[in-house]
Amino acid sequence: MPRIVVDVMPKPEILDPQGKAIAGALPRIGLTGFAGVRQGKRFELTVDGDVTEEVLEQARHAATTLLSNPVIEDVTRVEVLEEDAQ
Protein backbone atom coordinates (compact mmCIF):
# COMPACT_ATOMS: atom_id res chain seq x y z
CA MET A 1 0.00 0.00 0.00
CA PRO A 2 1.33 3.45 -0.78
CA ARG A 3 2.38 5.68 2.07
CA ILE A 4 2.61 9.42 2.42
CA VAL A 5 5.33 10.80 4.67
CA VAL A 6 4.78 13.95 6.72
CA ASP A 7 7.76 15.51 8.47
CA VAL A 8 7.24 18.17 11.13
CA MET A 9 10.03 20.22 12.70
CA PRO A 10 10.05 22.83 15.43
CA LYS A 11 10.25 26.38 14.06
CA PRO A 12 13.85 27.65 14.12
CA GLU A 13 13.11 30.22 16.82
CA ILE A 14 11.53 27.62 19.14
CA LEU A 15 13.70 25.99 21.78
CA ASP A 16 14.20 22.27 21.23
CA PRO A 17 15.11 20.70 24.60
CA GLN A 18 15.08 17.15 23.21
CA GLY A 19 17.41 18.10 20.39
CA LYS A 20 19.65 19.92 22.88
CA ALA A 21 19.75 16.83 25.13
CA ILE A 22 20.71 14.63 22.18
CA ALA A 23 23.40 17.13 21.15
CA GLY A 24 24.77 16.98 24.70
CA ALA A 25 24.78 13.17 24.70
CA LEU A 26 26.57 12.68 21.38
CA PRO A 27 30.07 13.51 22.71
CA ARG A 28 29.51 11.16 25.66
CA ILE A 29 29.28 8.26 23.21
CA GLY A 30 32.26 9.46 21.22
CA LEU A 31 30.45 11.27 18.40
CA THR A 32 31.96 14.74 18.15
CA GLY A 33 31.37 15.81 14.55
CA PHE A 34 27.94 17.38 15.03
CA ALA A 35 27.30 21.06 15.69
CA GLY A 36 23.66 20.69 16.74
CA VAL A 37 20.52 18.58 16.71
CA ARG A 38 16.89 19.50 16.07
CA GLN A 39 14.31 16.82 16.77
CA GLY A 40 11.11 16.61 14.75
CA LYS A 41 8.32 14.18 14.07
CA ARG A 42 7.59 11.84 11.17
CA PHE A 43 4.17 10.48 10.26
CA GLU A 44 3.41 7.80 7.68
CA LEU A 45 -0.11 7.79 6.28
CA THR A 46 -1.01 4.52 4.57
CA VAL A 47 -3.30 4.97 1.58
CA ASP A 48 -5.93 2.47 0.55
CA GLY A 49 -5.63 2.72 -3.22
CA ASP A 50 -3.74 5.15 -5.42
CA VAL A 51 -2.30 8.40 -4.16
CA THR A 52 -4.22 10.95 -6.18
CA GLU A 53 -3.73 14.70 -6.00
CA GLU A 54 -6.91 14.82 -3.86
CA VAL A 55 -5.47 12.31 -1.36
CA LEU A 56 -2.19 14.21 -1.27
CA GLU A 57 -4.09 17.46 -0.62
CA GLN A 58 -5.95 15.76 2.24
CA ALA A 59 -2.59 14.69 3.69
CA ARG A 60 -1.34 18.30 3.43
CA HIS A 61 -4.48 19.48 5.20
CA ALA A 62 -4.02 16.88 7.97
CA ALA A 63 -0.37 17.89 8.28
CA THR A 64 -1.16 21.55 8.88
CA THR A 65 -4.29 21.13 11.02
CA LEU A 66 -3.85 17.90 12.99
CA LEU A 67 -0.30 16.54 12.79
CA SER A 68 1.49 19.78 13.60
CA ASN A 69 1.06 22.72 15.89
CA PRO A 70 1.39 25.70 13.50
CA VAL A 71 2.31 28.03 16.36
CA ILE A 72 5.56 26.22 17.12
CA GLU A 73 6.12 23.76 14.24
CA ASP A 74 6.63 23.78 10.46
CA VAL A 75 5.53 21.01 8.11
CA THR A 76 8.73 20.39 6.17
CA ARG A 77 7.65 17.53 3.89
CA VAL A 78 4.48 15.90 2.59
CA GLU A 79 5.27 13.42 -0.15
CA VAL A 80 4.65 9.90 -1.34
CA LEU A 81 7.13 7.43 0.10
CA GLU A 82 8.84 5.39 -2.57
CA GLU A 83 8.52 1.71 -1.77
CA ASP A 84 11.67 0.07 -0.52
CA ALA A 85 13.36 -1.98 -3.18
CA GLN A 86 13.70 -5.47 -1.75
mmCIF file of C-alpha atoms in Angstrom:
data_model
loop_
_atom_site.group_PDB
_atom_site.id
_atom_site.type_symbol
_atom_site.label_atom_id
_atom_site.label_comp_id
_atom_site.label_asym_id
_atom_site.label_seq_id
_atom_site.Cartn_x
_atom_site.Cartn_y
_atom_site.Cartn_z
ATOM 1 C CA MET A 1 0.000 0.000 0.000
ATOM 2 C CA PRO A 2 1.332 3.451 -0.783
ATOM 3 C CA ARG A 3 2.380 5.676 2.068
ATOM 4 C CA ILE A 4 2.608 9.421 2.420
ATOM 5 C CA VAL A 5 5.328 10.804 4.671
ATOM 6 C CA VAL A 6 4.779 13.952 6.718
ATOM 7 C CA ASP A 7 7.762 15.505 8.470
ATOM 8 C CA VAL A 8 7.240 18.166 11.126
ATOM 9 C CA MET A 9 10.032 20.221 12.700
ATOM 10 C CA PRO A 10 10.046 22.835 15.434
ATOM 11 C CA LYS A 11 10.253 26.377 14.060
ATOM 12 C CA PRO A 12 13.852 27.648 14.116
ATOM 13 C CA GLU A 13 13.105 30.224 16.821
ATOM 14 C CA ILE A 14 11.530 27.616 19.137
ATOM 15 C CA LEU A 15 13.704 25.992 21.784
ATOM 16 C CA ASP A 16 14.199 22.270 21.231
ATOM 17 C CA PRO A 17 15.107 20.705 24.598
ATOM 18 C CA GLN A 18 15.076 17.154 23.214
ATOM 19 C CA GLY A 19 17.411 18.101 20.394
ATOM 20 C CA LYS A 20 19.650 19.921 22.877
ATOM 21 C CA ALA A 21 19.750 16.831 25.127
ATOM 22 C CA ILE A 22 20.705 14.633 22.183
ATOM 23 C CA ALA A 23 23.398 17.133 21.151
ATOM 24 C CA GLY A 24 24.766 16.975 24.700
ATOM 25 C CA ALA A 25 24.778 13.171 24.700
ATOM 26 C CA LEU A 26 26.567 12.681 21.380
ATOM 27 C CA PRO A 27 30.074 13.514 22.709
ATOM 28 C CA ARG A 28 29.507 11.163 25.659
ATOM 29 C CA ILE A 29 29.276 8.257 23.213
ATOM 30 C CA GLY A 30 32.265 9.464 21.223
ATOM 31 C CA LEU A 31 30.453 11.270 18.398
ATOM 32 C CA THR A 32 31.961 14.744 18.151
ATOM 33 C CA GLY A 33 31.366 15.808 14.553
ATOM 34 C CA PHE A 34 27.936 17.376 15.032
ATOM 35 C CA ALA A 35 27.304 21.057 15.690
ATOM 36 C CA GLY A 36 23.661 20.690 16.741
ATOM 37 C CA VAL A 37 20.521 18.578 16.710
ATOM 38 C CA ARG A 38 16.892 19.502 16.066
ATOM 39 C CA GLN A 39 14.305 16.820 16.775
ATOM 40 C CA GLY A 40 11.111 16.615 14.754
ATOM 41 C CA LYS A 41 8.323 14.176 14.072
ATOM 42 C CA ARG A 42 7.587 11.843 11.174
ATOM 43 C CA PHE A 43 4.165 10.480 10.264
ATOM 44 C CA GLU A 44 3.414 7.802 7.679
ATOM 45 C CA LEU A 45 -0.110 7.792 6.282
ATOM 46 C CA THR A 46 -1.014 4.524 4.573
ATOM 47 C CA VAL A 47 -3.296 4.972 1.585
ATOM 48 C CA ASP A 48 -5.932 2.466 0.547
ATOM 49 C CA GLY A 49 -5.628 2.724 -3.219
ATOM 50 C CA ASP A 50 -3.744 5.150 -5.424
ATOM 51 C CA VAL A 51 -2.295 8.403 -4.158
ATOM 52 C CA THR A 52 -4.224 10.949 -6.180
ATOM 53 C CA GLU A 53 -3.730 14.697 -5.995
ATOM 54 C CA GLU A 54 -6.913 14.819 -3.863
ATOM 55 C CA VAL A 55 -5.472 12.311 -1.361
ATOM 56 C CA LEU A 56 -2.194 14.213 -1.266
ATOM 57 C CA GLU A 57 -4.085 17.460 -0.621
ATOM 58 C CA GLN A 58 -5.954 15.764 2.240
ATOM 59 C CA ALA A 59 -2.586 14.695 3.692
ATOM 60 C CA ARG A 60 -1.338 18.300 3.434
ATOM 61 C CA HIS A 61 -4.481 19.482 5.202
ATOM 62 C CA ALA A 62 -4.023 16.878 7.966
ATOM 63 C CA ALA A 63 -0.374 17.894 8.284
ATOM 64 C CA THR A 64 -1.164 21.554 8.878
ATOM 65 C CA THR A 65 -4.291 21.131 11.016
ATOM 66 C CA LEU A 66 -3.847 17.902 12.991
ATOM 67 C CA LEU A 67 -0.304 16.539 12.795
ATOM 68 C CA SER A 68 1.488 19.780 13.603
ATOM 69 C CA ASN A 69 1.064 22.725 15.894
ATOM 70 C CA PRO A 70 1.392 25.696 13.502
ATOM 71 C CA VAL A 71 2.308 28.032 16.355
ATOM 72 C CA ILE A 72 5.560 26.223 17.121
ATOM 73 C CA GLU A 73 6.121 23.760 14.238
ATOM 74 C CA ASP A 74 6.626 23.783 10.463
ATOM 75 C CA VAL A 75 5.533 21.015 8.109
ATOM 76 C CA THR A 76 8.725 20.388 6.168
ATOM 77 C CA ARG A 77 7.648 17.527 3.890
ATOM 78 C CA VAL A 78 4.483 15.895 2.592
ATOM 79 C CA GLU A 79 5.269 13.417 -0.150
ATOM 80 C CA VAL A 80 4.647 9.899 -1.342
ATOM 81 C CA LEU A 81 7.130 7.430 0.099
ATOM 82 C CA GLU A 82 8.837 5.385 -2.567
ATOM 83 C CA GLU A 83 8.516 1.712 -1.769
ATOM 84 C CA ASP A 84 11.670 0.073 -0.515
ATOM 85 C CA ALA A 85 13.363 -1.977 -3.185
ATOM 86 C CA GLN A 86 13.695 -5.470 -1.749
#
